[in-house]
Amino acid sequence: AIKDDSREFELSSLTALSPLDGRYWGKVKDLAPYMSEYGLIYFRVLVEIKWLLMLSQIPEVIEVPSFSAEAQSYLLGLIDGFSMDDALEVKKIERVTNHDVKAVEYFLKQKCQSQPEIAKVLEFFHFACTSEDINNLAHALMLKEAMTKVMFPTMDKLVEAICKLAKANASVSMLSRTHGQPASPTTLGKEMAIFAVRLSRERQEISQVEMMGKFAGAVGNYNAHIVAYPTVNWPQIAEQFVTSLGLKFNPYVTQIETHDYMAKLYYAIIRFNNILIDFDRDIWGYISLGYFKQITKAGEIGSSTMPHKVNPIDFENSEGNLGKANEDLTYLSMKLPISRWQRDLTDSTVLRNMGGGLGHSLLAYKSALQGIGKLQVNEARLSEDLNQAWEVLAEPIQTVMRRYGVPEPYEKLKELTRGRAVTKESIREFIEGLELPEEAKTHLLKLTPHSYVGAAVELAKTVDSAVNVINGSEVLETCR
């Protein structure tokens, strides 16, 4: 049995309860500066300092005179120079206060005692604020930075990789399958282009979600603010402050920002993830059919018992983590907009899990990218399937028959194709026997399953234009 000794089970990559913090840490650690508790503490420090600077610029708040350049530089230096040691010091204070936001306030007071100007106004740190004034802005900034610095660049790499796959295989004919049965041919590139465009559309939707913030005190009415300084237009000051942080101001709130934007953001990411699940499953299927081979690295093992196997593990890992991400994001989306009366604390503990959904999403995106990098098209296998599916030409033949008034075209083709082996010879014989203009007949005789792909080639070749049109003024350089 495993020894139950806590001294032997301190946190490490082997003892972490979440695989994001253990096995997969190397692939998701880019999110840590923003979505960890360190990130939360850092942004709380930033908000508290920026608020003190804002107070110093309000003429009516005479108790906080304008800071000198030296004092301003000192305060901004606390943000720019914030370190892991600083975060640990905040946690040390929290062990005494048993309140995480109050610990940040005390930390800043300690740090600023040695600066004469700021030392005179220490009590204006956290002035008129409820903890959620600080927290909601910190959470919004955490999300904004994580999306901008980590998630969007990885999403863009994914769209770029699929665009390249589409254009490289624009002319590679492939048998379609509707309901799992042979259907009108397409090209491999066009089927990849669909996913590039779909993902790009959702990526754009995600980028348009505005991160919102409030700064209106204990119940959203500026009660304490107005009592202390009745002549100050506090709603206007709050809006200026929130927007100065690069966030959208929410004027109608309780103690908390209502989190509706978070639900909108997470649902948008879920839609992106669902499209990627569709992609992962399609690629998995194409690998199963032999349409793709997978390039292996020396020493890698595909199956522990079957040496010939190369499992599509990257796409399976991607699919699994997307499911886990969507589970987390769905709960956040459903729970966070709900808070009893002017607030309850259920959102507080839930918000500490914001990084999980993003982490599993990021891991999934990187797994899919890794899998795409291993794909090698097996054109011989694609061609083999097409050569055995001459029955797919029944569609164009009966359509041309309709054009020229041949009676019961569908029924005639149904009799020829259903339940029978259809060959190149039997199709040609059928065409030869039709009462059609010679030009139309010649055109049909030239058709093959490989050439009957409609506009698929052009659609695949122009996928970059489609992606860039979707992104409008924020044109991504993904497919160039």
mmCIF file with all atom_site columns, N, CA and C in Angstrom, residues 262 272 322 325 328:
data_model
loop_
_atom_site.group_PDB
_atom_site.id
_atom_site.type_symbol
_atom_site.label_atom_id
_atom_site.label_alt_id
_atom_site.label_comp_id
_atom_site.label_asym_id
_atom_site.label_entity_id
_atom_site.label_seq_id
_atom_site.pdbx_PDB_ins_code
_atom_site.Cartn_x
_atom_site.Cartn_y
_atom_site.Cartn_z
_atom_site.occupancy
_atom_site.B_iso_or_equiv
_atom_site.pdbx_formal_charge
_atom_site.auth_seq_id
_atom_site.auth_comp_id
_atom_site.auth_asym_id
_atom_site.auth_atom_id
_atom_site.pdbx_PDB_model_num
ATOM 1  N N  . MET A 1 262 ? -18.549 36.654 -18.883 1.00 0.00 ? 262 MET A N  1
ATOM 2  C CA . MET A 1 262 ? -17.775 35.417 -18.751 1.00 0.00 ? 262 MET A CA 1
ATOM 3  C C  . MET A 1 262 ? -18.534 34.249 -19.377 1.00 0.00 ? 262 MET A C  1
ATOM 4  N N  . PHE A 1 272 ? -16.009 26.878 -30.337 1.00 0.00 ? 272 PHE A N  1
ATOM 5  C CA . PHE A 1 272 ? -14.730 26.648 -31.011 1.00 0.00 ? 272 PHE A CA 1
ATOM 6  C C  . PHE A 1 272 ? -14.262 25.217 -30.742 1.00 0.00 ? 272 PHE A C  1
ATOM 7  N N  . LEU A 1 322 ? -10.714 18.406 -24.983 1.00 0.00 ? 322 LEU A N  1
ATOM 8  C CA . LEU A 1 322 ? -11.772 19.337 -25.368 1.00 0.00 ? 322 LEU A CA 1
ATOM 9  C C  . LEU A 1 322 ? -13.061 19.025 -24.613 1.00 0.00 ? 322 LEU A C  1
ATOM 10 N N  . ALA A 1 325 ? -12.516 20.266 -21.108 1.00 0.00 ? 325 ALA A N  1
ATOM 11 C CA . ALA A 1 325 ? -12.580 21.730 -21.105 1.00 0.00 ? 325 ALA A CA 1
ATOM 12 C C  . ALA A 1 325 ? -14.019 22.204 -21.188 1.00 0.00 ? 325 ALA A C  1
ATOM 13 N N  . ASP A 1 328 ? -15.910 21.901 -17.912 1.00 0.00 ? 328 ASP A N  1
ATOM 14 C CA . ASP A 1 328 ? -15.563 22.970 -16.970 1.00 0.00 ? 328 ASP A CA 1
ATOM 15 C C  . ASP A 1 328 ? -16.190 24.301 -17.391 1.00 0.00 ? 328 ASP A C  1
#
